[in-house]
Amino acid sequence: MIDRDLAVRLVVAASTRVNDHQEELSRLDSVAGDGDHGVNMATALAEAARRAEQGDHGTAADVMRATGSAFHETVGGAAGALFGAFFGALAGQLSRAAAPDAPQLVAGLEKGLARVTRVGKAEPGHKTMVDALAPAVRDARGSLERQEGLESVVAAAAEAARRGARATAGMRPSAGRARFAPDHSLGTEDPGANTVALVLESWADQLRSEVRV
Ligand code: ADP
Ligand code: MG
């Protein structure tokens, strides 16, 4: 089950992971964008981790809602709004169950993807975070349908997100700032897709490291 404390550990793990990769994320963003993606994401997640740990949250949904707010309130830029929308949608889905687990997480990832797509209007192949999130959501659903548990579901999502992020190197951007210089980023992966992969990998590693009781 994803209880409040596990949600806090997941947000902290994501913050640590993205912070460790922030220079790389900004370097990717500097190729065709404005070079701020790493600092944007590290700043938002540090604030999210602070709110998660210090806030008076009763449930995992509350923690994810606070994470979404941290993205909306601490960073400008496209990705701040889009990750904020993602975590807000995830929170909404988790709040529908008293004891959320893998099925609610998968439904929450699906809602998150739908919200990101509605807000950002990017489709798969546009070289954005959607190119990591869409395959992650699809493979998480597949894992769930094979009756696998939370750890395997998140591992499947993380692996698909990483493959999706790698595949963006071969794409020309048609959304976000990078679309103004479509050829510049050929051969370079999309920064937002990398953030999706890093977050899901940090969650997979966190779940793998936890002793099951
Ligand atoms: P900005 O582009 O405003 O400087 P960031 O650098 O923080 O914001 O984030 C850039 C990332 O945001 C891109 O790598 C891409 O993954 C994502 N992104 C930008 N626009 C969109 C969009 N319309 N839909 C989905 N993702 C987007
Ligand atoms: Mg940028």
CSV table of C-alpha atoms and ligand atoms in Angstrom, one decimal:
chain,number,residue,atom,x,y,z
A,1,MET,CA,0.0,0.0,0.0
A,2,ILE,CA,1.1,3.6,-0.7
A,3,ASP,CA,0.7,5.2,2.7
A,4,ARG,CA,1.6,8.7,3.6
A,5,ASP,CA,5.1,7.8,4.8
A,6,LEU,CA,5.9,5.9,1.6
A,7,ALA,CA,4.7,8.8,-0.5
A,8,VAL,CA,7.1,11.1,1.5
A,9,ARG,CA,10.0,8.7,0.8
A,10,LEU,CA,9.1,8.6,-2.9
A,11,VAL,CA,9.1,12.4,-3.1
A,12,VAL,CA,12.4,12.7,-1.2
A,13,ALA,CA,14.0,10.0,-3.5
A,14,ALA,CA,12.9,11.9,-6.6
A,15,SER,CA,14.3,15.1,-5.2
A,16,THR,CA,17.6,13.6,-4.4
A,17,ARG,CA,17.9,11.9,-7.8
A,18,VAL,CA,16.9,14.9,-9.9
A,19,ASN,CA,19.2,17.1,-7.8
A,20,ASP,CA,22.1,14.7,-8.5
A,21,HIS,CA,21.4,15.1,-12.3
A,22,GLN,CA,20.5,18.7,-12.5
A,23,GLU,CA,23.6,19.9,-14.4
A,24,GLU,CA,23.0,17.2,-17.0
A,25,LEU,CA,19.3,18.2,-17.3
A,26,SER,CA,20.2,21.8,-17.8
A,27,ARG,CA,22.9,20.9,-20.3
A,28,LEU,CA,20.3,19.0,-22.3
A,29,ASP,CA,18.0,22.0,-22.1
A,30,SER,CA,20.7,24.3,-23.3
A,31,VAL,CA,21.1,22.6,-26.6
A,32,ALA,CA,17.7,23.8,-28.0
A,33,GLY,CA,16.1,25.5,-25.0
A,34,ASP,CA,17.2,28.0,-22.4
A,35,GLY,CA,19.2,25.8,-20.1
A,36,ASP,CA,17.1,26.1,-17.0
A,37,HIS,CA,15.4,22.7,-16.8
A,38,GLY,CA,17.7,21.1,-14.2
A,39,VAL,CA,17.5,24.0,-11.9
A,40,ASN,CA,13.8,24.3,-12.4
A,41,MET,CA,13.1,20.6,-11.5
A,42,ALA,CA,15.7,20.4,-8.7
A,43,THR,CA,14.2,23.6,-7.1
A,44,ALA,CA,10.6,22.3,-7.4
A,45,LEU,CA,11.4,18.9,-6.0
A,46,ALA,CA,13.5,20.2,-3.1
A,47,GLU,CA,10.5,22.4,-2.1
A,48,ALA,CA,8.2,19.4,-2.6
A,49,ALA,CA,10.4,17.2,-0.4
A,50,ARG,CA,10.5,20.0,2.3
A,51,ARG,CA,6.7,20.3,2.2
A,52,ALA,CA,6.2,16.5,2.2
A,53,GLU,CA,8.4,16.1,5.2
A,54,GLN,CA,7.2,19.1,7.2
A,55,GLY,CA,3.6,19.4,6.2
A,56,ASP,CA,0.7,18.0,8.1
A,57,HIS,CA,-0.3,15.4,5.5
A,58,GLY,CA,-2.6,12.6,6.4
A,59,THR,CA,-2.4,10.6,3.2
A,60,ALA,CA,-0.3,9.8,0.1
A,61,ALA,CA,-2.7,11.9,-1.9
A,62,ASP,CA,-2.0,14.9,0.3
A,63,VAL,CA,1.7,14.5,-0.2
A,64,MET,CA,1.3,14.3,-4.0
A,65,ARG,CA,-1.0,17.3,-4.0
A,66,ALA,CA,1.6,19.3,-2.1
A,67,THR,CA,4.2,18.1,-4.6
A,68,GLY,CA,2.1,19.4,-7.5
A,69,SER,CA,1.6,22.8,-5.7
A,70,ALA,CA,5.4,23.0,-5.2
A,71,PHE,CA,5.9,22.7,-8.9
A,72,HIS,CA,3.2,25.3,-9.7
A,73,GLU,CA,4.4,27.8,-7.0
A,74,THR,CA,8.2,27.6,-7.2
A,75,VAL,CA,9.1,27.4,-10.9
A,76,GLY,CA,8.0,29.1,-14.0
A,77,GLY,CA,8.5,27.4,-17.4
A,78,ALA,CA,6.5,24.9,-19.2
A,79,ALA,CA,7.7,21.9,-17.2
A,80,GLY,CA,6.8,23.5,-13.9
A,81,ALA,CA,3.2,23.8,-14.9
A,82,LEU,CA,3.1,20.4,-16.6
A,83,PHE,CA,4.7,18.4,-13.7
A,84,GLY,CA,2.4,20.4,-11.4
A,85,ALA,CA,-0.5,19.2,-13.4
A,86,PHE,CA,0.8,15.6,-13.4
A,87,PHE,CA,1.2,15.4,-9.6
A,88,GLY,CA,-2.2,17.1,-9.1
A,89,ALA,CA,-3.9,14.5,-11.2
A,90,LEU,CA,-2.0,11.7,-9.5
A,91,ALA,CA,-3.1,13.0,-6.1
A,92,GLY,CA,-6.7,13.2,-7.3
A,93,GLN,CA,-6.7,9.5,-8.2
A,94,LEU,CA,-4.9,8.4,-5.1
A,95,SER,CA,-7.4,10.3,-2.9
A,96,ARG,CA,-10.3,8.1,-4.2
A,97,ALA,CA,-9.1,5.0,-2.3
A,98,ALA,CA,-8.6,4.6,1.4
A,99,ALA,CA,-5.6,2.3,0.9
A,100,PRO,CA,-4.1,3.2,-2.5
A,101,ASP,CA,-1.9,0.5,-4.1
A,102,ALA,CA,-0.6,-0.5,-7.5
A,103,PRO,CA,-4.1,-0.2,-9.3
A,104,GLN,CA,-4.6,3.3,-8.0
A,105,LEU,CA,-1.1,4.3,-8.9
A,106,VAL,CA,-1.5,3.1,-12.4
A,107,ALA,CA,-4.8,4.9,-12.7
A,108,GLY,CA,-3.1,8.0,-11.3
A,109,LEU,CA,-0.3,7.8,-13.8
A,110,GLU,CA,-2.9,7.5,-16.6
A,111,LYS,CA,-4.8,10.5,-15.2
A,112,GLY,CA,-1.5,12.4,-15.0
A,113,LEU,CA,-0.6,11.7,-18.6
A,114,ALA,CA,-4.1,12.7,-19.7
A,115,ARG,CA,-3.8,16.0,-17.8
A,116,VAL,CA,-0.3,16.7,-19.2
A,117,THR,CA,-1.5,16.0,-22.7
A,118,ARG,CA,-4.6,18.2,-22.2
A,119,VAL,CA,-2.6,21.1,-20.8
A,120,GLY,CA,0.5,20.9,-23.1
A,121,LYS,CA,-1.1,19.5,-26.2
A,122,ALA,CA,2.0,17.5,-27.1
A,123,GLU,CA,1.6,14.1,-28.6
A,124,PRO,CA,4.0,11.2,-28.6
A,125,GLY,CA,6.8,12.0,-31.1
A,126,HIS,CA,6.8,15.7,-30.3
A,127,LYS,CA,10.0,15.3,-28.3
A,128,THR,CA,8.7,16.1,-24.8
A,129,MET,CA,8.2,14.6,-21.4
A,130,VAL,CA,5.2,12.8,-23.0
A,131,ASP,CA,7.6,10.6,-24.9
A,132,ALA,CA,8.8,9.1,-21.6
A,133,LEU,CA,5.5,9.3,-19.7
A,134,ALA,CA,3.2,7.6,-22.3
A,135,PRO,CA,5.3,4.4,-22.6
A,136,ALA,CA,5.8,4.4,-18.8
A,137,VAL,CA,2.0,4.5,-18.3
A,138,ARG,CA,1.4,1.8,-20.9
A,139,ASP,CA,4.0,-0.6,-19.4
A,140,ALA,CA,2.8,0.1,-15.9
A,141,ARG,CA,-0.7,-0.9,-17.0
A,142,GLY,CA,0.7,-4.0,-18.7
A,143,SER,CA,2.5,-5.0,-15.5
A,144,LEU,CA,-0.6,-4.5,-13.5
A,145,GLU,CA,-2.6,-6.7,-15.9
A,146,ARG,CA,-0.1,-9.5,-15.3
A,147,GLN,CA,-1.1,-9.3,-11.6
A,148,GLU,CA,2.3,-7.9,-10.7
A,149,GLY,CA,2.7,-5.8,-7.5
A,150,LEU,CA,3.7,-2.2,-6.9
A,151,GLU,CA,7.5,-2.8,-7.1
A,152,SER,CA,7.2,-4.5,-10.5
A,153,VAL,CA,4.7,-2.0,-11.8
A,154,VAL,CA,6.9,0.9,-11.0
A,155,ALA,CA,10.0,-0.9,-12.3
A,156,ALA,CA,8.2,-1.5,-15.6
A,157,ALA,CA,7.2,2.2,-15.8
A,158,ALA,CA,10.8,3.3,-15.1
A,159,GLU,CA,12.3,1.0,-17.7
A,160,ALA,CA,9.8,2.2,-20.4
A,161,ALA,CA,10.4,5.8,-19.4
A,162,ARG,CA,14.1,5.5,-19.8
A,163,ARG,CA,13.7,3.8,-23.2
A,164,GLY,CA,11.3,6.6,-24.2
A,165,ALA,CA,13.7,9.3,-23.1
A,166,ARG,CA,16.6,7.7,-25.1
A,167,ALA,CA,14.4,7.5,-28.2
A,168,THR,CA,13.8,11.3,-28.0
A,169,ALA,CA,17.4,11.8,-29.3
A,170,GLY,CA,16.2,10.8,-32.7
A,171,MET,CA,13.2,13.2,-32.7
A,172,ARG,CA,12.8,16.8,-33.9
A,173,PRO,CA,10.9,18.8,-31.4
A,174,SER,CA,7.4,20.1,-32.3
A,175,ALA,CA,6.4,21.4,-28.8
A,176,GLY,CA,7.9,23.6,-26.2
A,177,ARG,CA,10.7,26.1,-26.6
A,178,ALA,CA,12.9,23.7,-28.4
A,179,ARG,CA,10.5,23.7,-31.5
A,180,PHE,CA,12.0,27.1,-32.5
A,181,ALA,CA,15.3,25.3,-33.3
A,182,PRO,CA,14.1,21.9,-34.5
A,183,ASP,CA,17.4,20.7,-35.8
A,184,HIS,CA,19.6,21.8,-32.9
A,185,SER,CA,18.4,19.1,-30.7
A,186,LEU,CA,18.7,16.2,-33.1
A,187,GLY,CA,21.0,13.7,-31.4
A,188,THR,CA,20.2,15.1,-27.9
A,189,GLU,CA,17.6,13.7,-25.6
A,190,ASP,CA,14.7,15.8,-24.4
A,191,PRO,CA,15.3,17.2,-20.9
A,192,GLY,CA,11.7,16.8,-19.6
A,193,ALA,CA,11.6,13.2,-20.8
A,194,ASN,CA,14.8,12.6,-18.8
A,195,THR,CA,13.2,14.0,-15.7
A,196,VAL,CA,10.3,11.6,-16.0
A,197,ALA,CA,12.7,8.7,-16.3
A,198,LEU,CA,14.8,9.9,-13.3
A,199,VAL,CA,11.7,10.3,-11.1
A,200,LEU,CA,10.3,6.9,-12.0
A,201,GLU,CA,13.8,5.2,-11.6
A,202,SER,CA,14.1,6.8,-8.2
A,203,TRP,CA,10.7,5.4,-7.2
A,204,ALA,CA,11.6,1.9,-8.5
A,205,ASP,CA,14.9,1.9,-6.6
A,206,GLN,CA,13.2,3.2,-3.4
A,207,LEU,CA,10.6,0.4,-3.6
A,208,ARG,CA,13.2,-2.2,-4.4
A,209,SER,CA,15.3,-1.1,-1.4
A,210,GLU,CA,12.4,-1.4,1.1
A,211,VAL,CA,12.2,-4.4,3.3
A,212,ARG,CA,8.8,-6.1,2.7
A,213,VAL,CA,6.8,-6.9,5.8
B,1,ADP,P1,10.9,26.0,-20.4
B,1,ADP,O1,10.9,25.2,-21.7
B,1,ADP,O2,9.7,26.9,-20.2
B,1,ADP,O3,12.2,26.6,-20.2
B,1,ADP,P2,11.8,23.7,-18.8
B,1,ADP,O4,13.1,24.0,-19.4
B,1,ADP,O5,11.8,23.6,-17.3
B,1,ADP,O6,10.7,24.8,-19.3
B,1,ADP,O7,11.2,22.4,-19.4
B,1,ADP,C1,11.4,22.0,-20.7
B,1,ADP,C2,10.7,20.6,-20.9
B,1,ADP,O8,9.3,20.8,-20.8
B,1,ADP,C3,10.9,20.0,-22.3
B,1,ADP,O9,12.1,19.3,-22.3
B,1,ADP,C4,9.7,19.2,-22.5
B,1,ADP,O10,9.9,17.8,-22.0
B,1,ADP,C5,8.6,19.8,-21.6
B,1,ADP,N1,7.6,20.5,-22.4
B,1,ADP,C6,7.7,21.8,-22.9
B,1,ADP,N2,6.5,22.1,-23.6
B,1,ADP,C7,5.8,21.0,-23.5
B,1,ADP,C8,4.4,20.6,-23.9
B,1,ADP,N3,3.7,21.5,-24.6
B,1,ADP,N4,4.0,19.4,-23.6
B,1,ADP,C9,4.7,18.5,-22.9
B,1,ADP,N5,5.9,18.8,-22.4
B,1,ADP,C10,6.5,20.0,-22.7
B,2,MG,MG,14.1,25.5,-20.2
